[in-house]
Short mmCIF file of C-alpha atoms in Angstrom, two decimals:
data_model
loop_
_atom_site.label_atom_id
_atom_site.label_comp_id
_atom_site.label_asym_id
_atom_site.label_seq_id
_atom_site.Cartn_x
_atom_site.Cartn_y
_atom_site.Cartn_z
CA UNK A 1480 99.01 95.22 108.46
CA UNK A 1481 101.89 95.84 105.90
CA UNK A 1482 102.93 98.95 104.73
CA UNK A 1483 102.96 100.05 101.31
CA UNK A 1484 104.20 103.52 99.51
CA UNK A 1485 102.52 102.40 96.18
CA UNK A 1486 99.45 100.10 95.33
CA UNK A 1487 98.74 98.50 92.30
CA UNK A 1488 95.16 98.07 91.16
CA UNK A 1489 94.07 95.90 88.83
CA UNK A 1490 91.66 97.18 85.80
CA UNK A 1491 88.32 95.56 85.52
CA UNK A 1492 86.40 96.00 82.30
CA UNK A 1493 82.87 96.15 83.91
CA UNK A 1494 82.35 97.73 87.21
CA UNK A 1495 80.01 94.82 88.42
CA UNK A 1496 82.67 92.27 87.79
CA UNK A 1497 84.67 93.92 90.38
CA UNK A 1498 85.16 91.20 93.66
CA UNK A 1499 83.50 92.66 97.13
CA UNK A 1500 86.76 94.10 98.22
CA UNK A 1501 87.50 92.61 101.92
CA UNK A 1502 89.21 95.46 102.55
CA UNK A 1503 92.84 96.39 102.49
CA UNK A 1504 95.20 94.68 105.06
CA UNK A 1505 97.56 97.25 104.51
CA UNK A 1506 98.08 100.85 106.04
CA UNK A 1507 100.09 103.94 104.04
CA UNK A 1508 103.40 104.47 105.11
CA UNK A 1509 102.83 108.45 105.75
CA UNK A 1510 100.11 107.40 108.21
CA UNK A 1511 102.24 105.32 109.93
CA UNK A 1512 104.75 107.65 110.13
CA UNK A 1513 102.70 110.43 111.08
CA UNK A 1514 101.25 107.77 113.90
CA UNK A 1515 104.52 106.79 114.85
CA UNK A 1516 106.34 110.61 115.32
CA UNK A 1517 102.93 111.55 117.50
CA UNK A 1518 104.37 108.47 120.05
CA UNK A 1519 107.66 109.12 119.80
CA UNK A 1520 106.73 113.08 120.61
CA UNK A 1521 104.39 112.15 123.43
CA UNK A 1522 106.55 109.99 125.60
CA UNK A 1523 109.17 112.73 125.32
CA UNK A 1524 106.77 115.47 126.98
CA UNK A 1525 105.14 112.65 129.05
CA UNK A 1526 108.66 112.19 130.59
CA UNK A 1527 109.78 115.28 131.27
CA UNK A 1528 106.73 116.48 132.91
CA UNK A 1529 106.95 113.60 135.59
CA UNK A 1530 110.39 114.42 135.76
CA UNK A 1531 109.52 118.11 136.37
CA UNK A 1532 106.37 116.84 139.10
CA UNK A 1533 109.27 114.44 140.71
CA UNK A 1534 112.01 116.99 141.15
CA UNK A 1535 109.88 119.47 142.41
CA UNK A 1536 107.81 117.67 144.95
CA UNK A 1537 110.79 115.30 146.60
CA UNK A 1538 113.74 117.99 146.60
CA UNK A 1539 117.48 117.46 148.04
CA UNK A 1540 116.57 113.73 146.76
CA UNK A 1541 116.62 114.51 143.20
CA UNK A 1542 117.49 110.34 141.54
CA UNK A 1543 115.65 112.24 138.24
CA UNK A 1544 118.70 112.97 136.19
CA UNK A 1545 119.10 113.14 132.50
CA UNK A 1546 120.21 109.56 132.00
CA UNK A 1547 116.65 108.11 133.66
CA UNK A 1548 115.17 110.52 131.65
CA UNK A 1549 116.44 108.82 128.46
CA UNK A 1550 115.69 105.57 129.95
CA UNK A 1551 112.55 106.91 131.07
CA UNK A 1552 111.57 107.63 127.28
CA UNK A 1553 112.86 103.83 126.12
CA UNK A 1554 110.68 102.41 128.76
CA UNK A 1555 107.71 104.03 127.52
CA UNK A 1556 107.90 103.41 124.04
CA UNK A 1557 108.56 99.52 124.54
CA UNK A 1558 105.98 99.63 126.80
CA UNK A 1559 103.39 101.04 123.81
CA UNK A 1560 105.16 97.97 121.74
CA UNK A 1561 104.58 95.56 124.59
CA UNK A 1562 100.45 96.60 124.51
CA UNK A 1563 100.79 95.76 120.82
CA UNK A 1564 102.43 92.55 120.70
CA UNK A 1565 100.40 90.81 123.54
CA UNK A 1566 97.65 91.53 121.03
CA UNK A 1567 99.08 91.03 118.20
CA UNK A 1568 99.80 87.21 119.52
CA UNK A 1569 95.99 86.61 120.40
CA UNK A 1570 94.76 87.84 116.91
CA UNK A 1571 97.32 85.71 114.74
CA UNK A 1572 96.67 83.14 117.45
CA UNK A 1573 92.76 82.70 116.43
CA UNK A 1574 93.10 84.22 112.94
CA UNK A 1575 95.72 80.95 111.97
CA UNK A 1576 93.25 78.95 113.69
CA UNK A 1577 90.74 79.89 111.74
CA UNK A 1578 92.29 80.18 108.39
CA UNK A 1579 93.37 76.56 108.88
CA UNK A 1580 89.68 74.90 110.20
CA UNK A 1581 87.95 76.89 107.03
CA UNK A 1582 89.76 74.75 104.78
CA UNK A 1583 90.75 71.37 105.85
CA UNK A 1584 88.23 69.66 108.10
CA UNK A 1585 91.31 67.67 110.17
CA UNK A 1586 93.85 70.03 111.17
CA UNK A 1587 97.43 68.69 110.48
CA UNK A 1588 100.17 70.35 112.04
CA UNK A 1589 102.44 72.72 110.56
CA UNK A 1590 104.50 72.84 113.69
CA UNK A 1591 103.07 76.48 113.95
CA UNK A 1592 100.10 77.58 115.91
CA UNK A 1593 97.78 76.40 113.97
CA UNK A 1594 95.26 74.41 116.52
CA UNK A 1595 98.42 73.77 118.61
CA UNK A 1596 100.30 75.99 121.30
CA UNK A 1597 104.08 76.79 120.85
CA UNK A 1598 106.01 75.02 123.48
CA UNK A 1599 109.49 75.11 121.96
CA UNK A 1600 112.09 77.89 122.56
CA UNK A 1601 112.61 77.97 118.76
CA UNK A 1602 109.88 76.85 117.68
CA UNK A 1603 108.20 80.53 119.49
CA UNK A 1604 111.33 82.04 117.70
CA UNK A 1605 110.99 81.11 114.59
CA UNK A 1606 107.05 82.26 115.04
CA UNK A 1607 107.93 85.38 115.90
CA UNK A 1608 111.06 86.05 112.83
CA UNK A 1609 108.57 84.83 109.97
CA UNK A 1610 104.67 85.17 111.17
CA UNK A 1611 104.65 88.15 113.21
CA UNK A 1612 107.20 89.80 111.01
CA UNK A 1613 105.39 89.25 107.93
CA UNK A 1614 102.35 90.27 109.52
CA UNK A 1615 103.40 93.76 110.55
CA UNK A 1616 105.90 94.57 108.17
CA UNK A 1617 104.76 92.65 105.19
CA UNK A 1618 108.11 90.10 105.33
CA UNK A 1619 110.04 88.07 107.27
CA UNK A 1620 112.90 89.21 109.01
CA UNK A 1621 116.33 89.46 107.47
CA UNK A 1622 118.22 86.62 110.19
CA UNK A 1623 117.61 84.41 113.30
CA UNK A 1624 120.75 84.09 115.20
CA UNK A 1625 122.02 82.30 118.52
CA UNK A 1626 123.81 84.64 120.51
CA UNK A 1627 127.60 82.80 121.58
CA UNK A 1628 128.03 84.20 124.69
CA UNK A 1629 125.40 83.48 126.68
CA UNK A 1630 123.04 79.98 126.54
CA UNK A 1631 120.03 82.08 126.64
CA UNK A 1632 120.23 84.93 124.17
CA UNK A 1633 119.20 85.17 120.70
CA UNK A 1634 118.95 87.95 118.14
CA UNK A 1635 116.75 88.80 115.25
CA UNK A 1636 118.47 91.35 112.84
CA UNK A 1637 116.95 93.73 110.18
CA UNK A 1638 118.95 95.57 107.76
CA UNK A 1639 116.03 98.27 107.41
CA UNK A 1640 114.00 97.89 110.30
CA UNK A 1641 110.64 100.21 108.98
CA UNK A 1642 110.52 102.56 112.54
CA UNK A 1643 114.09 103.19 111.76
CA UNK A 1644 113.80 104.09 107.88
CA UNK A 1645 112.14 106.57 109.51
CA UNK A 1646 114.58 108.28 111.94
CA UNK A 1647 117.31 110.13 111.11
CA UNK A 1648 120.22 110.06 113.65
CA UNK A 1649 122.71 112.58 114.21
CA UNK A 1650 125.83 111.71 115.54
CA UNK A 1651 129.20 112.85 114.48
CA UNK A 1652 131.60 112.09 117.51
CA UNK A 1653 130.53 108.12 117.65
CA UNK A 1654 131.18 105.57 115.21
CA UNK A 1655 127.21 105.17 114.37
CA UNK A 1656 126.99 106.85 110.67
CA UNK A 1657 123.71 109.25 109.76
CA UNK A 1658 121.06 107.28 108.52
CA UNK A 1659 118.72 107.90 105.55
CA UNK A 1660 117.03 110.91 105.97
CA UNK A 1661 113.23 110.05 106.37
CA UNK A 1662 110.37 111.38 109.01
CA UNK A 1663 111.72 111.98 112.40
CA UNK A 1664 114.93 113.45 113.52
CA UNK A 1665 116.58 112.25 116.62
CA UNK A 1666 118.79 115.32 117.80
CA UNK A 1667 122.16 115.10 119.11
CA UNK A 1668 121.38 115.30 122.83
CA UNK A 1669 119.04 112.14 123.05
CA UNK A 1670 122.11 109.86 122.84
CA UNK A 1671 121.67 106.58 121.90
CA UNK A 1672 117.48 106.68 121.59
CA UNK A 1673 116.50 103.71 119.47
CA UNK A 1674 113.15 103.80 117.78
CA UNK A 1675 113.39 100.09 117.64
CA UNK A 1676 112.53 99.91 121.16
CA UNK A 1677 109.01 99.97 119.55
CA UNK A 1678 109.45 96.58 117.98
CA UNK A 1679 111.72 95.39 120.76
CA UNK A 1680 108.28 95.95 122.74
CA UNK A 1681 106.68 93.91 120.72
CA UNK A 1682 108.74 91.13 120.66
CA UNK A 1683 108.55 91.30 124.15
CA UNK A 1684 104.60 91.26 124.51
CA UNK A 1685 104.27 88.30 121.90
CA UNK A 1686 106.94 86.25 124.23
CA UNK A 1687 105.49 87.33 127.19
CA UNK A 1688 102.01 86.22 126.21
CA UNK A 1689 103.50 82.73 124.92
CA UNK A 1690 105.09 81.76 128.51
CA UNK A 1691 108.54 83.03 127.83
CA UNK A 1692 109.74 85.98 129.92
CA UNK A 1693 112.33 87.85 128.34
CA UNK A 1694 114.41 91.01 127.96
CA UNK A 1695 114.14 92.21 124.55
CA UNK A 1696 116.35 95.50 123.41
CA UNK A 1697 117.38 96.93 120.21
CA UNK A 1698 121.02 97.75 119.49
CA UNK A 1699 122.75 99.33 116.27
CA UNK A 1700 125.15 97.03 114.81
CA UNK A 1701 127.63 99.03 112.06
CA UNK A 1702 128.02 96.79 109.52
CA UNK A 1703 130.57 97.19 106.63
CA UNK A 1704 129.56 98.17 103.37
CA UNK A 1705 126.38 99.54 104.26
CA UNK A 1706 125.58 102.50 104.69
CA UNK A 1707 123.37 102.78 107.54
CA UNK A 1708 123.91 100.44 110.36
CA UNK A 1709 121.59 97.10 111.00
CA UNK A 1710 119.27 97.16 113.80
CA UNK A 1711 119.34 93.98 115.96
CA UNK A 1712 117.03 93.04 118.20
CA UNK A 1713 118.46 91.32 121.20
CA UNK A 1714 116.23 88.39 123.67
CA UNK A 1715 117.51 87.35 126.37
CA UNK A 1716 115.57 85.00 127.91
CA UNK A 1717 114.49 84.63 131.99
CA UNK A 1718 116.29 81.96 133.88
CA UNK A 1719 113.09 79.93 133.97
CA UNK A 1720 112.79 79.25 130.49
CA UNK A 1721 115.34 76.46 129.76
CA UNK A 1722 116.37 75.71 126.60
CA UNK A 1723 114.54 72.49 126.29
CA UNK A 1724 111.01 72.33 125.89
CA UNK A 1725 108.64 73.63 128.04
CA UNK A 1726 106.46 72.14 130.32
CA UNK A 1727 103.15 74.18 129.71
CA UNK B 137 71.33 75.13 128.04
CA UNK B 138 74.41 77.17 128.97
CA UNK B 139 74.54 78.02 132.03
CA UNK B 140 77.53 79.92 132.52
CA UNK B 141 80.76 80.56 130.53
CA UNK B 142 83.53 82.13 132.18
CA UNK B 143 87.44 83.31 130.77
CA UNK B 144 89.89 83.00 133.25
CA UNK B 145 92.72 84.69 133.15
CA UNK B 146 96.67 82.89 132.70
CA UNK B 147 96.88 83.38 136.52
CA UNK B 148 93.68 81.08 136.92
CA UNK B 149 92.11 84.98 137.52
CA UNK B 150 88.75 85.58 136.53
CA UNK B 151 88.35 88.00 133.74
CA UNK B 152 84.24 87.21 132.68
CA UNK B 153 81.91 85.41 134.35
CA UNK B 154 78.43 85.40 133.04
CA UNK B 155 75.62 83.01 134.00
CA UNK B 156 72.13 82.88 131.70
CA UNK B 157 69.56 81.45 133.88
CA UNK B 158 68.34 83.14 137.12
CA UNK B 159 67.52 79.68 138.91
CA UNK B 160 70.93 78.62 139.98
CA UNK B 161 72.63 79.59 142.72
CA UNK B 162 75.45 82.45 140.97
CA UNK B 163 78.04 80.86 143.49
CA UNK B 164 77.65 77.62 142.82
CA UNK B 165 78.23 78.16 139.25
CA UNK B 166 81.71 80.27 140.59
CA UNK B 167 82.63 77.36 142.28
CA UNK B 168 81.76 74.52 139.55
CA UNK B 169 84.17 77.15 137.43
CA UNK B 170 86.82 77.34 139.72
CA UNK B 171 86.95 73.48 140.47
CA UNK B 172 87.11 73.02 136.80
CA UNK B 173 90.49 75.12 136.43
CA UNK B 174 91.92 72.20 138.43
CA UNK B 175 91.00 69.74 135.73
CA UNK B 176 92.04 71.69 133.18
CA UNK B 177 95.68 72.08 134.71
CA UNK B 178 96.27 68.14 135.34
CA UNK B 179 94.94 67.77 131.74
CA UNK B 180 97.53 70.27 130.40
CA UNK B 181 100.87 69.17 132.81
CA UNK B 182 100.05 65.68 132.54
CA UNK B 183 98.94 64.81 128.68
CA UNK B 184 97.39 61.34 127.78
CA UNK B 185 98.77 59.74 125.45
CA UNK B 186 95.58 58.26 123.44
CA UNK B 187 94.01 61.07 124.21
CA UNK B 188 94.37 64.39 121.73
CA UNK B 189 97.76 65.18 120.75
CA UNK B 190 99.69 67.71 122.85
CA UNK B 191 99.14 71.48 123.01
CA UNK B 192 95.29 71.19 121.28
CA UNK B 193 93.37 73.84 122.05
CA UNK B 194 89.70 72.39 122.24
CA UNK B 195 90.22 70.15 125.80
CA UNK B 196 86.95 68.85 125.31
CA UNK B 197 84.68 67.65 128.09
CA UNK B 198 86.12 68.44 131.79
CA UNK B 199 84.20 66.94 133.76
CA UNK B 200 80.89 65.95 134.49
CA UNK B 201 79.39 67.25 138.01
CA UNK B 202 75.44 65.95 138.93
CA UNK B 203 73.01 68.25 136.72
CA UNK B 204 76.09 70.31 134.88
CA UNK B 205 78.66 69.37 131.87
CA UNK B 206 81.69 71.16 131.81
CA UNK B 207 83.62 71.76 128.65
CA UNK B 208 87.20 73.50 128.21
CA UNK B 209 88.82 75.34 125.97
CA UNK B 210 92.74 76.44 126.07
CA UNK B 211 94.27 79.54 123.96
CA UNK B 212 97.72 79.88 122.95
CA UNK B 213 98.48 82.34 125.52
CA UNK B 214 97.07 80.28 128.78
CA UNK B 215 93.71 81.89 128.78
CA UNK B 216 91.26 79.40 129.26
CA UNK B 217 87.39 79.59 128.37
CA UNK B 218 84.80 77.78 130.38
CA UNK B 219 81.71 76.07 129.39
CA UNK B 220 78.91 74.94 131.70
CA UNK B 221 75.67 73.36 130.05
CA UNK B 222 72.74 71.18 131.45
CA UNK B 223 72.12 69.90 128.16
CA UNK B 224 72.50 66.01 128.16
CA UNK B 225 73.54 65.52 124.69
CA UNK B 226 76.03 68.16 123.43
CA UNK B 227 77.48 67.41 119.84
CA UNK B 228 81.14 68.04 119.88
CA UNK B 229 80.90 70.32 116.84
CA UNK B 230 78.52 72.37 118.25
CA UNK B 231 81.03 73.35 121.20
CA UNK B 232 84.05 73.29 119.04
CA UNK B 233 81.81 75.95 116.88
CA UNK B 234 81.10 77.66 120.06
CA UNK B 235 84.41 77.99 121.40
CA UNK B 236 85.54 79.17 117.91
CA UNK B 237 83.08 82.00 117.75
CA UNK B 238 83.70 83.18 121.63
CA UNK B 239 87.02 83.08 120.42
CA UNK B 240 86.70 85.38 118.09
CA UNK B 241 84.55 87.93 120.33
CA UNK B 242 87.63 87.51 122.93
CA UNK B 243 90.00 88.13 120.69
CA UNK B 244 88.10 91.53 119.93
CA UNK B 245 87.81 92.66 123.25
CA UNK B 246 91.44 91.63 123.99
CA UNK B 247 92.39 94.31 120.89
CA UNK B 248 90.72 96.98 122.80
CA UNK B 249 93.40 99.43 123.66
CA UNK B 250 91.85 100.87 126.41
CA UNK B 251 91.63 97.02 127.98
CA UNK B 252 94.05 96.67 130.55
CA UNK B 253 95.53 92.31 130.04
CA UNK B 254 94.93 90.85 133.53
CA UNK B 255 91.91 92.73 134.35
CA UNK B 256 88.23 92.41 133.91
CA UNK B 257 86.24 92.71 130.49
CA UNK B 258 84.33 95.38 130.73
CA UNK B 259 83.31 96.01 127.05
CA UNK B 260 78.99 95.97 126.36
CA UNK B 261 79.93 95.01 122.92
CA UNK B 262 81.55 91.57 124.05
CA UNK B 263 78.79 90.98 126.50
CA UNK B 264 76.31 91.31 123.96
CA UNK B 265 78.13 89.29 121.27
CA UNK B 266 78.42 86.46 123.88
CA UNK B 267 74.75 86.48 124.80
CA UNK B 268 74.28 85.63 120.89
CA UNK B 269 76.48 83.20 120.77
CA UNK B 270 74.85 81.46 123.66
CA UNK B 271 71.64 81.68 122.25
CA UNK B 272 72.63 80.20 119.01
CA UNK B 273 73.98 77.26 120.22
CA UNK B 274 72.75 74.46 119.23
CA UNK B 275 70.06 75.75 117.16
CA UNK B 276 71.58 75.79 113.82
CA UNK B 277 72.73 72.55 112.93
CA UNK B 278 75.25 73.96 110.51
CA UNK B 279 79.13 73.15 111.83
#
């Protein structure tokens, strides 16, 4: 579903001329939002009661520290995104399929799921920066990039990835600048707390479900002339996935 | 007649197994299933050249045991669906249609958020859409 602020509707003369709406495919941003602050708040409290229950059962052994429970909060929220994107893969999965079989009767391939399964290390990449992207966010994503250090690593960038439109950041002693003020507000003590560990999730469950295990994060990357910084999303890929194609 | 369709997991773990006739032995159908995973790995590692192109979904007719066809079908995400009929002739549209609609009824059970990937399908609702299916096939001759 795509997000819109605004929808356009288009004036009919007579009533009954009016197509059977199928329904819209898109969602309102402020419901999103609203949505999207509700997880954010809940794996905060979820965290720090388990933190609470571990300190205070196991004491003198106390590993719970703020740090984890940072971490703690990441994990979760990538782990809501991971739930979404293993799903997200079967639906677009069978909903190509079908869109394709309605109307040609052979099915030639576009090199894209279609009646086939993605074998190719790129070929799942490319899936994810243009289908999945323009499926939940209504367009593709801004770049595809091959990390240089590392064989393995690859990075999809956004300038104005939507969960972080609507964050606002403080932080005045780093070099990360205050983004556009929007729906949530991260406060100074939750350090480096990246709502795109949401999407990073997701990412992770459509790889995951494909065949190729991965570690997916989010970064900030300050970027010159713009105001707010671009949000990268990181893969790095498990050593079993090789760079040529894949057996199954 | 379908006898039995079964979704097995990417692990080659069972997630639905559901057989429609009371006559034959519910064990024997588990094993005809389980055997057939085997044919539907050597079909996947080891494509044929003249045979479909590589990565199709549809794998078409497993094998064929004494009383029982077997059909396969592959998703993009390793799940595979079974298909075990007595009927002797079986168009190939008819299971194609089949496997599109099951499918379909996966892929909405799958969306559930309170379905945990890896485990068993618990939903009514799928059960029920699946018992449709089964009766419908073959009945309507539309593809």
């Amino acid at each position: 579903m795509t997000m819109i602020g605004v929808g356009k509707i288009k004036q009919y003369s007579n009533i009954l001329e009016k197509p059977l709406s199928k329904g819209k495919q898109e969602v309102s941003l402020s419901a999103f939002a609203f949505l999207f602050s509700e997880l954010v708040q809940y794996n905060q409290t979820r965290v720090d009661n388990i933190a609470e229950l571990e300190r205070s059962s196991v004491n003198g052994s106390s590993i719970v520290n703020e740090s984890n429970i940072f971490h703690g909060k990441w994990i979760r929220l990538e782990d809501a995104g991971y739930a979404v994107g293993a799903r997200v893969l079967e639906l677009l999965c069978h909903r190509d399929k079908v869109l394709l079989a309605s109307w040609t009767s052979t099915t030639p391939s576009f090199g894209n799921e279609g009646n086939r399964r993605e074998t190719r290390l790129l070929g799942i990449l490319s899936f994810v920066h243009s289908t999945v992207w323009k499926v939940l966010f209504g367009k593709v994503a801004d770049s595809l990039e091959k990390g240089t250090e590392h064989e393995d690593e690859y990075m999809i960038s956004e300038k104005d990835l939507l969960v972080n439109k609507l964050c606002i950041a403080h932080h005045s002693y780093n070099q990360l600048v205050c983004l556009h003020c929007r729906f949530i507000s991260i406060p100074k003590d939750m350090g480096t707390f990246n709502c795109g560990a949401f999407v990073a999730g997701i990412v992770r469950g459509v790889l995951d479900g494909a065949g190729f295990p991965a570690v997916v994060t989010a970064h900030f990357v300050p970027m010159e002339g713009l105001q707010r910084p671009r949000t990268t999303i990181l893969i790095k890929f498990a050593e079993e996935v090789s760079t040529t194609r894949l057996p199954l | 007649m379908i006898v039995c369709v079964a979704v097995v997991g990417h692990q080659n773990n069972p997630l639905y197994i559901q057989s429609f006739t009371d006559a034959d032995d519910a064990l024997k159908l588990h094993h005809i299933v389980h055997c057939s995973l085997d044919v539907v790995d050597e079909r996947v590692n080891n494509p044929k050249k003249s045979g479909p192109t590589l990565n199709e979904t549809f794998l078409g007719l497993l094998y064929p045991t004494e009383n029982y066809k077997v059909y396969g079908y592959l998703t993009n995400t390793k799940v595979k669906f079974i298909l075990v009929t007595t009927d002797l002739d079986v168009r190939d549209a008819d299971v194609r249609n089949f496997f599109r609609r099951f499918h379909a009824a996966y892929v909405d059970a799958v969306s559930n958020p309170f379905h945990v990937p890896g485990k068993k399908i618990t939903s009514r609702t799928f059960a029920d859409r699946v018992s449709t299916i089964v009766q419908s096939f073959g009945l309507s001759s539309a593809v």
